[in-house]
Every structure is written in C-alpha cells, then in structure tokens.
mmCIF file of C-alpha atoms and ligand atoms in Angstrom:
data_model
loop_
_atom_site.group_PDB
_atom_site.id
_atom_site.type_symbol
_atom_site.label_atom_id
_atom_site.label_comp_id
_atom_site.label_asym_id
_atom_site.label_seq_id
_atom_site.Cartn_x
_atom_site.Cartn_y
_atom_site.Cartn_z
ATOM 1 C CA MET A 166 -204.249 93.191 18.139
ATOM 2 C CA GLY A 167 -202.045 91.558 20.991
ATOM 3 C CA ALA A 168 -198.318 91.522 21.261
ATOM 4 C CA SER A 169 -196.438 89.469 18.622
ATOM 5 C CA GLN A 170 -193.755 86.963 19.555
ATOM 6 C CA LYS A 171 -191.075 89.338 18.587
ATOM 7 C CA ASP A 172 -192.481 92.174 20.856
ATOM 8 C CA PHE A 173 -192.612 89.503 23.559
ATOM 9 C CA GLU A 174 -188.972 88.338 23.003
ATOM 10 C CA SER A 175 -187.721 91.795 22.851
ATOM 11 C CA ALA A 176 -189.495 92.690 26.349
ATOM 12 C CA VAL A 177 -187.725 89.629 27.708
ATOM 13 C CA ASN A 178 -184.368 91.055 26.550
ATOM 14 C CA GLN A 179 -185.332 94.555 27.952
ATOM 15 C CA VAL A 180 -185.730 93.076 31.495
ATOM 16 C CA LYS A 181 -182.217 92.221 31.561
ATOM 17 C CA LEU A 182 -181.082 95.716 30.882
ATOM 18 C CA LEU A 183 -183.208 97.528 33.391
ATOM 19 C CA LYS A 184 -181.150 100.047 35.387
ATOM 20 C CA LYS A 185 -183.088 99.829 38.574
ATOM 21 C CA ASP A 186 -184.136 96.611 40.381
ATOM 22 C CA PRO A 187 -187.843 96.440 40.036
ATOM 23 C CA GLY A 188 -188.325 94.596 43.272
ATOM 24 C CA ASN A 189 -189.495 91.077 44.257
ATOM 25 C CA GLU A 190 -193.271 91.727 43.875
ATOM 26 C CA VAL A 191 -192.736 92.857 40.103
ATOM 27 C CA LYS A 192 -190.214 90.129 39.588
ATOM 28 C CA LEU A 193 -192.677 87.581 40.473
ATOM 29 C CA LYS A 194 -195.260 88.942 38.355
ATOM 30 C CA LEU A 195 -192.819 89.091 35.560
ATOM 31 C CA TYR A 196 -191.946 85.418 36.288
ATOM 32 C CA ALA A 197 -195.632 84.263 36.487
ATOM 33 C CA LEU A 198 -196.539 86.180 33.079
ATOM 34 C CA TYR A 199 -193.622 84.734 31.360
ATOM 35 C CA LYS A 200 -194.437 81.152 32.418
ATOM 36 C CA GLN A 201 -197.852 81.369 31.629
ATOM 37 C CA ALA A 202 -197.122 83.050 28.068
ATOM 38 C CA THR A 203 -194.654 80.219 27.314
ATOM 39 C CA GLU A 204 -195.993 77.177 28.957
ATOM 40 C CA GLY A 205 -199.495 78.129 29.823
ATOM 41 C CA PRO A 206 -201.340 77.290 33.145
ATOM 42 C CA CYS A 207 -199.500 76.186 36.126
ATOM 43 C CA ASN A 208 -199.329 72.241 36.393
ATOM 44 C CA THR A 209 -196.265 71.606 38.320
ATOM 45 C CA PRO A 210 -196.330 70.365 41.971
ATOM 46 C CA LYS A 211 -196.386 72.874 44.563
ATOM 47 C CA PRO A 212 -192.961 73.347 46.295
ATOM 48 C CA GLY A 213 -192.271 72.610 50.023
ATOM 49 C CA LEU A 214 -192.914 75.109 52.869
ATOM 50 C CA PHE A 215 -189.207 76.044 53.276
ATOM 51 C CA ASP A 216 -188.505 76.272 49.778
ATOM 52 C CA LEU A 217 -189.599 80.086 49.947
ATOM 53 C CA ILE A 218 -188.412 81.253 46.580
ATOM 54 C CA ASN A 219 -189.860 78.559 44.479
ATOM 55 C CA LYS A 220 -193.188 78.627 46.670
ATOM 56 C CA ALA A 221 -193.489 82.300 45.978
ATOM 57 C CA LYS A 222 -192.914 81.862 42.158
ATOM 58 C CA TRP A 223 -195.437 79.011 42.005
ATOM 59 C CA ASP A 224 -197.888 80.762 43.945
ATOM 60 C CA ALA A 225 -197.596 83.824 41.445
ATOM 61 C CA TRP A 226 -197.888 81.390 38.399
ATOM 62 C CA ASN A 227 -200.761 79.464 39.870
ATOM 63 C CA ALA A 228 -202.731 82.675 40.666
ATOM 64 C CA LEU A 229 -202.993 83.424 36.877
ATOM 65 C CA GLY A 230 -205.268 80.328 36.591
ATOM 66 C CA ASP A 231 -206.409 79.884 33.022
ATOM 67 C CA LEU A 232 -205.219 83.069 31.657
ATOM 68 C CA PRO A 233 -204.749 82.740 27.824
ATOM 69 C CA LYS A 234 -201.088 82.604 26.504
ATOM 70 C CA GLU A 235 -201.817 85.694 24.260
ATOM 71 C CA THR A 236 -203.177 87.868 27.150
ATOM 72 C CA ALA A 237 -200.187 86.851 29.326
ATOM 73 C CA ARG A 238 -197.674 87.881 26.564
ATOM 74 C CA GLN A 239 -199.500 91.132 26.080
ATOM 75 C CA ASN A 240 -199.436 91.821 29.931
ATOM 76 C CA TYR A 241 -195.872 91.023 30.062
ATOM 77 C CA VAL A 242 -194.991 93.377 27.318
ATOM 78 C CA ASP A 243 -197.148 96.078 28.897
ATOM 79 C CA LEU A 244 -195.503 95.528 32.484
ATOM 80 C CA VAL A 245 -191.969 95.791 30.971
ATOM 81 C CA SER A 246 -192.831 99.056 29.049
ATOM 82 C CA GLY A 247 -193.910 100.631 32.330
ATOM 83 C CA LEU A 248 -190.895 99.526 34.225
ATOM 84 C CA ARG A 249 -188.466 100.843 31.424
ATOM 85 C CA SER A 250 -190.029 104.405 31.875
ATOM 86 C CA SER A 251 -189.729 104.436 35.645
ATOM 87 C CA SER A 252 -186.172 102.902 35.578
ATOM 88 C CA ASP A 253 -185.108 105.974 33.488
ATOM 89 C CA SER A 254 -186.105 108.162 36.241
ATOM 90 C CA SER A 255 -184.347 106.397 39.050
ATOM 91 C CA SER A 256 -183.538 108.715 42.101
ATOM 92 C CA GLN A 257 -180.851 107.223 44.241
ATOM 93 C CA VAL A 258 -178.786 109.721 45.968
ATOM 94 C CA LYS A 259 -175.458 110.464 44.142
ATOM 95 C CA PRO A 260 -173.402 113.019 46.033
ATOM 96 C CA GLU A 261 -170.646 114.864 44.632
ATOM 97 C CA ALA A 262 -167.767 112.402 43.473
ATOM 98 C CA ASP A 263 -164.842 113.969 45.178
ATOM 99 C CA LYS A 264 -166.335 113.474 48.809
ATOM 100 C CA LYS A 265 -167.714 110.199 48.289
ATOM 101 C CA GLN A 266 -165.704 106.966 49.135
ATOM 102 C CA ALA A 267 -165.832 104.447 46.425
ATOM 103 C CA GLY A 268 -166.321 100.655 46.898
ATOM 104 C CA TYR A 269 -169.672 100.762 48.607
ATOM 105 C CA GLU A 270 -173.018 99.671 46.879
ATOM 106 C CA THR A 271 -175.523 100.035 49.584
ATOM 107 C CA LEU A 272 -173.939 103.076 51.252
ATOM 108 C CA VAL A 273 -172.802 106.445 50.391
ATOM 109 C CA ILE A 274 -169.988 107.394 52.528
ATOM 110 C CA THR A 275 -168.574 111.008 52.792
ATOM 111 C CA SER A 276 -165.853 112.460 54.969
ATOM 112 C CA GLU A 277 -166.116 116.288 55.528
ATOM 113 C CA ASP A 278 -165.567 118.660 58.458
ATOM 114 C CA HIS A 279 -164.022 115.790 60.491
ATOM 115 C CA ILE A 280 -167.293 113.923 60.203
ATOM 116 C CA THR A 281 -167.603 110.621 58.505
ATOM 117 C CA LYS A 282 -171.080 110.265 57.335
ATOM 118 C CA ILE A 283 -172.541 106.570 56.621
ATOM 119 C CA MET A 284 -175.797 107.071 54.611
ATOM 120 C CA LEU A 285 -177.959 103.898 54.281
ATOM 121 C CA ASN A 286 -178.628 104.132 50.419
ATOM 122 C CA ARG A 287 -181.392 101.551 49.424
ATOM 123 C CA PRO A 288 -184.199 104.057 49.293
ATOM 124 C CA ALA A 289 -186.428 102.126 47.050
ATOM 125 C CA LYS A 290 -186.454 99.318 49.637
ATOM 126 C CA LYS A 291 -186.807 101.795 52.482
ATOM 127 C CA ASN A 292 -183.089 101.108 53.322
ATOM 128 C CA ALA A 293 -183.777 97.585 54.407
ATOM 129 C CA LEU A 294 -180.532 95.999 55.521
ATOM 130 C CA ASN A 295 -179.585 93.127 53.087
ATOM 131 C CA THR A 296 -176.574 90.903 53.828
ATOM 132 C CA GLN A 297 -174.345 93.215 51.630
ATOM 133 C CA MET A 298 -175.370 96.141 53.648
ATOM 134 C CA TYR A 299 -174.567 94.471 57.034
ATOM 135 C CA GLN A 300 -171.259 93.524 55.610
ATOM 136 C CA GLU A 301 -170.503 96.992 54.053
ATOM 137 C CA ILE A 302 -171.672 98.675 57.413
ATOM 138 C CA MET A 303 -168.976 96.587 59.262
ATOM 139 C CA LEU A 304 -166.285 97.428 56.754
ATOM 140 C CA ALA A 305 -167.317 101.279 56.967
ATOM 141 C CA LEU A 306 -167.260 101.187 60.836
ATOM 142 C CA GLU A 307 -163.682 99.574 60.702
ATOM 143 C CA ALA A 308 -162.466 102.396 58.136
ATOM 144 C CA ALA A 309 -164.149 105.125 60.234
ATOM 145 C CA SER A 310 -162.591 103.953 63.509
ATOM 146 C CA LYS A 311 -159.259 104.513 62.053
ATOM 147 C CA ASP A 312 -159.729 107.618 59.652
ATOM 148 C CA ASP A 313 -159.120 111.201 60.927
ATOM 149 C CA SER A 314 -162.580 112.142 61.633
ATOM 150 C CA THR A 315 -163.686 113.016 65.111
ATOM 151 C CA ILE A 316 -167.212 111.666 64.979
ATOM 152 C CA THR A 317 -169.221 109.249 62.763
ATOM 153 C CA VAL A 318 -172.869 109.653 61.744
ATOM 154 C CA PHE A 319 -175.468 107.342 60.439
ATOM 155 C CA THR A 320 -178.361 108.463 58.355
ATOM 156 C CA GLY A 321 -180.786 107.218 55.780
ATOM 157 C CA SER A 322 -181.443 108.310 52.152
ATOM 158 C CA GLY A 323 -184.994 108.940 51.150
ATOM 159 C CA ASP A 324 -187.967 109.037 53.402
ATOM 160 C CA TYR A 325 -186.932 106.201 55.645
ATOM 161 C CA TYR A 326 -183.993 105.827 58.174
ATOM 162 C CA SER A 327 -184.445 102.260 57.740
ATOM 163 C CA SER A 328 -187.036 99.506 57.603
ATOM 164 C CA GLY A 329 -184.915 97.192 59.372
ATOM 165 C CA ASN A 330 -183.675 93.626 58.480
ATOM 166 C CA ASP A 331 -184.214 92.721 54.649
ATOM 167 C CA LEU A 332 -186.882 90.013 55.019
ATOM 168 C CA THR A 333 -185.737 88.596 51.568
ATOM 169 C CA ASN A 334 -182.528 87.744 53.536
ATOM 170 C CA PHE A 335 -184.425 84.748 54.696
ATOM 171 C CA THR A 336 -185.035 83.280 51.135
ATOM 172 C CA ASP A 337 -181.514 82.645 50.072
ATOM 173 C CA ILE A 338 -181.077 79.102 51.389
ATOM 174 C CA PRO A 339 -177.694 77.678 51.076
ATOM 175 C CA PRO A 340 -176.999 73.920 50.255
ATOM 176 C CA GLY A 341 -176.641 73.273 53.836
ATOM 177 C CA GLY A 342 -180.437 74.051 54.238
ATOM 178 C CA VAL A 343 -182.345 76.315 56.500
ATOM 179 C CA GLU A 344 -180.307 75.261 59.702
ATOM 180 C CA GLU A 345 -177.160 76.573 58.021
ATOM 181 C CA LYS A 346 -178.897 79.731 56.913
ATOM 182 C CA ALA A 347 -179.971 80.351 60.485
ATOM 183 C CA LYS A 348 -176.372 79.758 61.722
ATOM 184 C CA ASN A 349 -174.775 82.001 59.230
ATOM 185 C CA GLY A 350 -177.297 84.764 59.976
ATOM 186 C CA ALA A 351 -176.721 84.586 63.869
ATOM 187 C CA ILE A 352 -172.937 84.761 63.235
ATOM 188 C CA LEU A 353 -173.272 87.789 60.916
ATOM 189 C CA LEU A 354 -175.873 89.399 63.460
ATOM 190 C CA ARG A 355 -173.401 89.031 66.158
ATOM 191 C CA ASP A 356 -170.327 90.347 64.298
ATOM 192 C CA PHE A 357 -172.443 93.312 63.145
ATOM 193 C CA VAL A 358 -173.698 94.342 66.551
ATOM 194 C CA ASP A 359 -170.134 93.754 68.032
ATOM 195 C CA CYS A 360 -168.843 96.456 65.797
ATOM 196 C CA PHE A 361 -171.181 99.013 67.313
ATOM 197 C CA ILE A 362 -170.320 97.746 70.976
ATOM 198 C CA ASP A 363 -166.573 98.265 70.226
ATOM 199 C CA PHE A 364 -166.680 101.660 67.868
ATOM 200 C CA PRO A 365 -164.124 103.866 69.783
ATOM 201 C CA LYS A 366 -165.349 107.451 68.486
ATOM 202 C CA PRO A 367 -168.614 109.132 69.313
ATOM 203 C CA LEU A 368 -171.304 107.508 67.015
ATOM 204 C CA VAL A 369 -174.248 109.632 66.063
ATOM 205 C CA ALA A 370 -177.702 108.589 64.533
ATOM 206 C CA VAL A 371 -179.436 111.459 62.425
ATOM 207 C CA VAL A 372 -182.772 109.689 62.270
ATOM 208 C CA ASN A 373 -184.394 111.310 59.121
ATOM 209 C CA GLY A 374 -187.748 109.139 59.044
ATOM 210 C CA PRO A 375 -189.305 105.955 60.307
ATOM 211 C CA ALA A 376 -186.874 103.383 61.864
ATOM 212 C CA VAL A 377 -187.704 99.652 62.336
ATOM 213 C CA GLY A 378 -186.293 96.553 63.845
ATOM 214 C CA ILE A 379 -182.584 96.305 64.183
ATOM 215 C CA SER A 380 -182.063 99.973 63.089
ATOM 216 C CA VAL A 381 -183.846 100.860 66.367
ATOM 217 C CA THR A 382 -182.328 98.529 68.629
ATOM 218 C CA VAL A 383 -178.644 99.471 67.920
ATOM 219 C CA LEU A 384 -179.697 102.891 68.728
ATOM 220 C CA GLY A 385 -178.897 101.894 72.318
ATOM 221 C CA LEU A 386 -175.335 101.603 71.467
ATOM 222 C CA PHE A 387 -175.079 105.102 69.870
ATOM 223 C CA ASP A 388 -173.843 108.291 71.878
ATOM 224 C CA LEU A 389 -176.266 110.791 70.351
ATOM 225 C CA VAL A 390 -179.697 110.157 68.638
ATOM 226 C CA TYR A 391 -181.033 113.184 66.753
ATOM 227 C CA ALA A 392 -184.352 112.676 65.241
ATOM 228 C CA SER A 393 -186.822 114.461 62.706
ATOM 229 C CA ASP A 394 -190.363 114.881 64.149
ATOM 230 C CA ARG A 395 -191.390 112.633 61.214
ATOM 231 C CA ALA A 396 -189.315 109.623 62.625
ATOM 232 C CA THR A 397 -190.965 106.819 64.247
ATOM 233 C CA PHE A 398 -189.397 103.772 66.298
ATOM 234 C CA HIS A 399 -190.793 100.404 65.838
ATOM 235 C CA THR A 400 -189.574 96.927 67.013
ATOM 236 C CA PRO A 401 -192.457 94.487 65.915
ATOM 237 C CA PHE A 402 -190.470 91.386 66.945
ATOM 238 C CA SER A 403 -193.357 89.379 68.279
ATOM 239 C CA HIS A 404 -195.328 90.190 65.213
ATOM 240 C CA LEU A 405 -192.444 88.628 63.258
ATOM 241 C CA GLY A 406 -192.054 85.552 65.514
ATOM 242 C CA GLN A 407 -188.585 87.007 66.609
ATOM 243 C CA THR A 408 -187.059 88.391 69.721
ATOM 244 C CA PRO A 409 -184.864 91.432 70.497
ATOM 245 C CA GLU A 410 -181.370 91.969 69.181
ATOM 246 C CA GLY A 411 -178.707 94.627 68.959
ATOM 247 C CA CYS A 412 -178.415 94.395 72.810
ATOM 248 C CA SER A 413 -181.828 96.002 73.323
ATOM 249 C CA SER A 414 -182.875 93.319 75.737
ATOM 250 C CA TYR A 415 -180.321 94.931 78.132
ATOM 251 C CA THR A 416 -180.042 98.583 76.901
ATOM 252 C CA PHE A 417 -183.728 99.479 76.475
ATOM 253 C CA PRO A 418 -184.776 98.582 79.980
ATOM 254 C CA LYS A 419 -181.765 100.509 81.216
ATOM 255 C CA ILE A 420 -182.611 103.522 79.056
ATOM 256 C CA MET A 421 -186.392 103.770 79.414
ATOM 257 C CA GLY A 422 -187.262 101.410 82.433
ATOM 258 C CA LEU A 423 -188.673 98.005 82.144
ATOM 259 C CA ALA A 424 -192.308 98.867 81.684
ATOM 260 C CA LYS A 425 -191.683 101.084 78.518
ATOM 261 C CA ALA A 426 -189.174 98.533 77.243
ATOM 262 C CA VAL A 427 -191.592 95.722 77.537
ATOM 263 C CA GLU A 428 -194.192 97.655 75.709
ATOM 264 C CA MET A 429 -191.719 98.239 72.548
ATOM 265 C CA LEU A 430 -189.856 94.882 72.696
ATOM 266 C CA ILE A 431 -192.477 92.345 73.456
ATOM 267 C CA PHE A 432 -195.718 94.170 72.407
ATOM 268 C CA GLY A 433 -194.287 96.172 69.410
ATOM 269 C CA LYS A 434 -195.483 99.468 70.402
ATOM 270 C CA LYS A 435 -194.515 102.151 67.595
ATOM 271 C CA LEU A 436 -193.059 105.343 69.337
ATOM 272 C CA THR A 437 -193.265 108.885 67.727
ATOM 273 C CA ALA A 438 -190.156 110.853 67.879
ATOM 274 C CA GLY A 439 -191.617 112.824 70.978
ATOM 275 C CA GLU A 440 -192.333 109.542 72.730
ATOM 276 C CA ALA A 441 -188.918 108.238 72.139
ATOM 277 C CA TYR A 442 -187.349 111.586 73.329
ATOM 278 C CA ALA A 443 -189.490 111.293 76.520
ATOM 279 C CA GLN A 444 -188.195 107.854 77.133
ATOM 280 C CA GLY A 445 -184.659 108.693 76.797
ATOM 281 C CA LEU A 446 -183.760 106.724 73.625
ATOM 282 C CA VAL A 447 -183.744 110.051 71.378
ATOM 283 C CA THR A 448 -181.381 112.988 72.543
ATOM 284 C CA GLU A 449 -183.409 115.678 70.842
ATOM 285 C CA VAL A 450 -186.106 116.034 68.286
ATOM 286 C CA PHE A 451 -186.123 118.758 65.651
ATOM 287 C CA PRO A 452 -189.006 119.998 63.094
ATOM 288 C CA ASP A 453 -188.613 118.023 59.833
ATOM 289 C CA SER A 454 -188.482 121.308 57.931
ATOM 290 C CA THR A 455 -185.213 122.379 59.593
ATOM 291 C CA PHE A 456 -183.883 119.060 60.640
ATOM 292 C CA GLU A 457 -180.980 118.743 58.182
ATOM 293 C CA LYS A 458 -179.961 122.303 58.877
ATOM 294 C CA GLU A 459 -180.003 122.229 62.618
ATOM 295 C CA VAL A 460 -178.484 119.098 62.948
ATOM 296 C CA TRP A 461 -175.542 119.411 60.726
ATOM 297 C CA THR A 462 -174.803 122.950 62.221
ATOM 298 C CA ARG A 463 -174.721 121.335 65.631
ATOM 299 C CA LEU A 464 -172.512 118.275 64.460
ATOM 300 C CA LYS A 465 -170.130 120.420 62.622
ATOM 301 C CA ALA A 466 -169.515 122.507 65.736
ATOM 302 C CA TYR A 467 -169.012 119.199 68.038
ATOM 303 C CA SER A 468 -166.679 117.789 65.295
ATOM 304 C CA LYS A 469 -164.161 120.503 66.093
ATOM 305 C CA LEU A 470 -163.817 119.397 69.855
ATOM 306 C CA PRO A 471 -160.354 117.692 70.654
ATOM 307 C CA ARG A 472 -160.402 114.177 69.025
ATOM 308 C CA ASN A 473 -158.613 112.489 71.829
ATOM 309 C CA ALA A 474 -160.613 113.843 74.691
ATOM 310 C CA MET A 475 -163.892 112.808 73.014
ATOM 311 C CA ARG A 476 -162.543 109.213 72.349
ATOM 312 C CA ILE A 477 -161.258 108.885 75.959
ATOM 313 C CA SER A 478 -164.362 110.166 77.341
ATOM 314 C CA LYS A 479 -166.358 107.542 75.408
ATOM 315 C CA GLN A 480 -164.229 104.864 76.643
ATOM 316 C CA ILE A 481 -164.682 105.872 80.231
ATOM 317 C CA ILE A 482 -168.575 106.076 79.932
ATOM 318 C CA ARG A 483 -168.760 102.747 77.901
ATOM 319 C CA ASN A 484 -165.803 100.443 78.613
ATOM 320 C CA HIS A 485 -167.149 99.183 81.734
ATOM 321 C CA GLU A 486 -170.095 97.592 80.066
ATOM 322 C CA LYS A 487 -168.266 96.277 77.029
ATOM 323 C CA GLU A 488 -167.898 92.581 78.225
ATOM 324 C CA LYS A 489 -171.441 92.435 79.435
ATOM 325 C CA LEU A 490 -172.676 93.838 76.034
ATOM 326 C CA HIS A 491 -170.810 91.185 74.006
ATOM 327 C CA ALA A 492 -172.030 88.432 76.291
ATOM 328 C CA ILE A 493 -175.812 89.761 75.799
ATOM 329 C CA ASN A 494 -175.218 90.154 72.015
ATOM 330 C CA ALA A 495 -174.057 86.409 71.740
ATOM 331 C CA GLU A 496 -177.043 85.228 73.610
ATOM 332 C CA GLU A 497 -179.615 87.337 71.657
ATOM 333 C CA SER A 498 -178.015 86.145 68.472
ATOM 334 C CA SER A 499 -178.070 82.504 69.428
ATOM 335 C CA ILE A 500 -181.734 82.786 70.425
ATOM 336 C CA LEU A 501 -182.763 84.366 67.112
ATOM 337 C CA GLN A 502 -180.757 81.431 65.418
ATOM 338 C CA GLU A 503 -183.556 79.137 66.866
ATOM 339 C CA ARG A 504 -186.462 81.669 66.291
ATOM 340 C CA TRP A 505 -185.640 81.935 62.600
ATOM 341 C CA LEU A 506 -186.380 78.223 62.307
ATOM 342 C CA SER A 507 -189.971 78.421 64.148
ATOM 343 C CA ASP A 508 -193.118 78.380 62.274
ATOM 344 C CA GLU A 509 -194.085 81.707 63.755
ATOM 345 C CA CYS A 510 -191.136 83.462 62.089
ATOM 346 C CA VAL A 511 -191.299 81.355 58.841
ATOM 347 C CA ASN A 512 -195.041 82.363 58.517
ATOM 348 C CA ALA A 513 -194.572 85.905 59.245
ATOM 349 C CA VAL A 514 -191.806 86.178 56.729
ATOM 350 C CA MET A 515 -193.793 84.197 53.988
ATOM 351 C CA ASN A 516 -196.684 86.403 54.835
ATOM 352 C CA PHE A 517 -194.611 89.447 54.018
ATOM 353 C CA LEU A 518 -193.112 88.052 50.874
ATOM 354 C CA SER A 519 -196.138 86.526 49.375
ATOM 355 C CA GLN A 520 -198.598 89.389 50.050
ATOM 356 C CA LYS A 521 -196.384 92.167 50.983
ATOM 357 C CA ALA A 522 -198.211 92.533 54.292
ATOM 358 C CA LYS A 523 -197.525 95.760 56.166
ATOM 359 C CA LEU A 524 -196.392 96.362 59.856
HETATM 360 C C1 LIG B 402 -178.261 88.930 59.468
HETATM 361 C C2 LIG B 402 -179.664 88.943 59.903
HETATM 362 C C3 LIG B 402 -179.728 89.814 61.039
HETATM 363 C C4 LIG B 402 -181.389 89.842 61.327
HETATM 364 C C5 LIG B 402 -181.538 90.762 62.471
HETATM 365 C C6 LIG B 402 -182.852 90.915 62.722
HETATM 366 C C7 LIG B 402 -183.571 91.977 62.742
HETATM 367 C C8 LIG B 402 -185.177 92.300 63.051
HETATM 368 C C9 LIG B 402 -185.628 93.328 62.296
HETATM 369 O O1 LIG B 402 -185.084 94.209 61.751
HETATM 370 S S1 LIG B 402 -187.456 93.093 62.335
HETATM 371 C C10 LIG B 402 -188.012 94.408 61.102
HETATM 372 C C11 LIG B 402 -188.001 93.722 59.808
HETATM 373 N N1 LIG B 402 -188.710 94.782 58.963
HETATM 374 C C12 LIG B 402 -190.039 94.690 58.657
HETATM 375 O O2 LIG B 402 -190.735 93.885 59.051
HETATM 376 C C13 LIG B 402 -190.448 95.681 57.880
HETATM 377 C C14 LIG B 402 -191.337 95.285 56.484
HETATM 378 N N2 LIG B 402 -191.693 96.368 55.830
HETATM 379 C C15 LIG B 402 -192.861 96.954 55.897
HETATM 380 O O3 LIG B 402 -193.839 96.475 56.670
HETATM 381 C C16 LIG B 402 -193.244 98.177 55.043
HETATM 382 O O4 LIG B 402 -192.415 98.093 53.824
HETATM 383 C C17 LIG B 402 -192.986 99.334 55.569
HETATM 384 C C18 LIG B 402 -193.985 99.723 56.638
HETATM 385 C C19 LIG B 402 -191.543 99.477 56.123
HETATM 386 C C20 LIG B 402 -193.070 100.607 54.612
HETATM 387 O O5 LIG B 402 -194.404 100.536 53.716
HETATM 388 P P1 LIG B 402 -194.597 101.414 52.519
HETATM 389 O O6 LIG B 402 -195.963 101.161 52.158
HETATM 390 O O7 LIG B 402 -194.304 102.782 52.781
HETATM 391 O O8 LIG B 402 -193.492 100.806 51.569
HETATM 392 P P2 LIG B 402 -193.363 99.524 50.664
HETATM 393 O O9 LIG B 402 -193.868 98.411 51.548
HETATM 394 O O10 LIG B 402 -194.042 99.630 49.407
HETATM 395 O O11 LIG B 402 -191.859 99.411 50.571
HETATM 396 C C21 LIG B 402 -191.153 99.697 49.416
HETATM 397 C C22 LIG B 402 -190.420 98.590 48.973
HETATM 398 O O12 LIG B 402 -189.420 98.241 50.033
HETATM 399 C C23 LIG B 402 -189.534 96.862 50.465
HETATM 400 N N3 LIG B 402 -189.233 96.668 51.791
HETATM 401 C C24 LIG B 402 -189.380 97.622 52.777
HETATM 402 N N4 LIG B 402 -188.989 97.066 53.957
HETATM 403 C C25 LIG B 402 -188.634 96.021 53.569
HETATM 404 C C26 LIG B 402 -187.864 94.795 54.394
HETATM 405 N N5 LIG B 402 -187.593 95.213 55.763
HETATM 406 N N6 LIG B 402 -187.367 93.717 54.000
HETATM 407 C C27 LIG B 402 -187.671 93.642 52.465
HETATM 408 N N7 LIG B 402 -188.123 94.556 51.463
HETATM 409 C C28 LIG B 402 -188.708 95.812 52.244
HETATM 410 C C29 LIG B 402 -191.061 96.701 49.951
HETATM 411 O O13 LIG B 402 -191.277 95.273 49.970
HETATM 412 C C30 LIG B 402 -191.079 97.521 48.738
HETATM 413 O O14 LIG B 402 -190.522 96.577 47.655
HETATM 414 P P3 LIG B 402 -191.164 96.562 46.271
HETATM 415 O O15 LIG B 402 -191.116 97.915 45.613
HETATM 416 O O16 LIG B 402 -190.244 95.513 45.570
HETATM 417 O O17 LIG B 402 -192.517 96.020 46.459
#
C-alpha cells in the first residue's frame, strides 16, 4: 500500500525540522515530488534563462513527466525518511567549546599557542565559499589582525581545503536584477581580497586537501603555504566563463613564471601538491599521514618568535607592492563583474546547478 495523505503531511513537516541542510539537489527533488504529489504533472510556463532558481525548480518538476500523484507522494515520504537518518549522524567539526570563538556559522576559529586558526567549516559543501563565509572571513581577519596571536592560519574541515566560490551565490537575484547582483559580487570580491592584501601578520595556509578557484588564487598573498600530498590546486576559470581574481593575474606569473601561470589561469591545468611546490606556490609538501602533526609542530615553534619582528619583516617584504595589488584587485573584480553577466558564465553555472557537472 502507498503512503497515506497523513504520512505525506507528516513528511512535509519533518523536512522543516532536518538538522542538516540536505543540499540543493535534494531540495529540488523534494520540491518536484511535492508539486507532483499535490498538483500533478507540470503545466506552468518555463521561467526565463536568468531566473535560475525557478528554472531549476521547473526543470526538476517537469522531469517527473506523468508520474502518478500517489507514486510521487510515496517517493517523497521515502526520500524524507532517508534524510532523517543521515541528518541524525551529521559530522561537522565541533571543537572544544572553551577555545572556540563564538559568533561564526561557516568558520571555526580557535586561538591557542599564539596562533589564531581560521577553519573553513562547510565540509558537506567541500568548504565552498558562500556570501556569509566571505563576510565572516573578513570579520575574522579583522579580529585576528588585532588579537594577541603572532601568526594566523587558514585550513579546511573535512576532505577539501575549499572548492572555491559557492556557485549557488549566483542564484540569489536581488530586486535590482542580475546587474545589481554582479555589481554587489564585485564589491564583495574586492573587499574580501583587500583584507588579504592588507593583513599585517604572517598568514599561513594549511592546505589539507583539494583547493579550487579563489581558495587557490589568494594563496599568492599568503606568507607560507603548507600542503598535504593529497592537495591539488585548480583554477578552472575559462571552463566557468570567468577570469582570474585574488591578484593571481599578477602574483602567479611572478611566483611561477608566465608559462606555468598561463597553463593554470587560462587553461585550467590542475596541479598536484608536488607540482605546486616545484612552481613556488607551495612552501613545503608533507605526507598526508603525518601532515597535521608535522605542520602544527612547526607552526607552534614559529609562533614563539618575537611578534613585532615578524610583523615588521612582513611589512618590509610586502608593503612596496600593496598599492599595485589593490589596483590589480580592483581591475580583476571589475572585469569579473562583466564576465558574470556573459552567456559563457551563466551557462557554466546553470550546467553545474542543474546537472551537478563536475570539474
Ligand atoms: C563574491 C563572489 C566572488 C566570486 C569569486 C570567484 C571565484 C571563482 C572560483 O572560485 S571558480 C571555482 C568554483 N568552484 C567550482 O566550480 C567547483 C564546483 N564543484 C565541483 O566541481 C565538485 O563539487 C567538486 C569537484 C569540488 C567535488 O566533487 P565531489 O564529487 O567530490 O563532491 P560533490 O560534487 O558531491 O560535492 C558535495 C556537495 O558540495 C557541493 N559543492 C561542492 N563545490 C561547490 C561549489 N563550488 N559551489 C556550490 N556547491 C558546491 C556539491 O554541489 C554537493 O552538494 P549536494 O550534496 O547538495 O549535492
């Protein structure tokens, strides 16, 4: 016997109580099954190209064709039941409460041994940077610049360092339309990268796994980059109809030479940790089995060095290029503002959102 109307209504209520966000793909499935179960086959007009969210919803509903209402109702109930069991075994990192700084949802920030550690904490989304995470990182950098730590460290929770910009950032269109969205995105990007350019203390990346897009490009603004041998470095900008950011159009050719920078930034060549080390983007590579232990032992020793000497040395090394970097950041952000409105970019993002096409 199929699910009753009461089972269906109860499942609808349970969705609102899920502890873990099931992700866009599942949310689309739930939406489609709900519509099919309550209204039958999709017979509304197809939304326009730029109405990304409604178009994705419409596609999901329409894909169910003539599926009977009763089957859709049963499939909805089964899907929710599966989600409830996996939601109960959610595995986000929850470090000891006494060391953790409160007030951040997408980051876990701890301060210990004169080190402020900023951990990207959306492991279920491979630590993709959503708008909230960009904003929280800016706040965290501002706080770390003033706290009593000597060095600041970025790392990722789970198997990825970060999968780069969260592609669903492109779907939340404000009343001013896609132009306003692109303008706001360019302002956010510029402010975000400015925080890295201006950060006054030694900045360290502990790259625990694959890194993509903007999480790779800003590495050119870090002072040390330690990588697990599991890490990879990928900037697939052309594949996404986009162009370099994070000052990489300047820092990468400077770090690795024009030929290698072009291979990464234009042709999207993915580097292994060993290759990134050979090209000067990475300071040192460690075997994954001993990565955490070796890196943190090293960083704890560095963090005991005199605070002011380290800060002033960083200024001497970096300050003469700051103005140039700010200008490059402004230019890259403004070029991206236009790119985000291009068919090439819109199609690449829609392709990811609708089919979850992988890099
Ligand atoms: C203010 C705006 C500034 C903008 C600055 C511009 C920056 C440019 C860039 O950063 S370009 C890089 C953009 N990133 C990508 O294109 C990566 C897209 N993701 C993938 O290709 C794959 O997810 C993967 C290769 C990173 C990992 O594949 P895998 O099979 O191991 O895992 P899943 O695909 O199942 O991922 C698990 C869930 O995480 C979601 N997810 C992963 N990355 C992103 C992302 N970048 N944006 C949005 N969502 C992402 C993925 O969709 C899965 O979600 P689900 O569980 O709900 O299905």
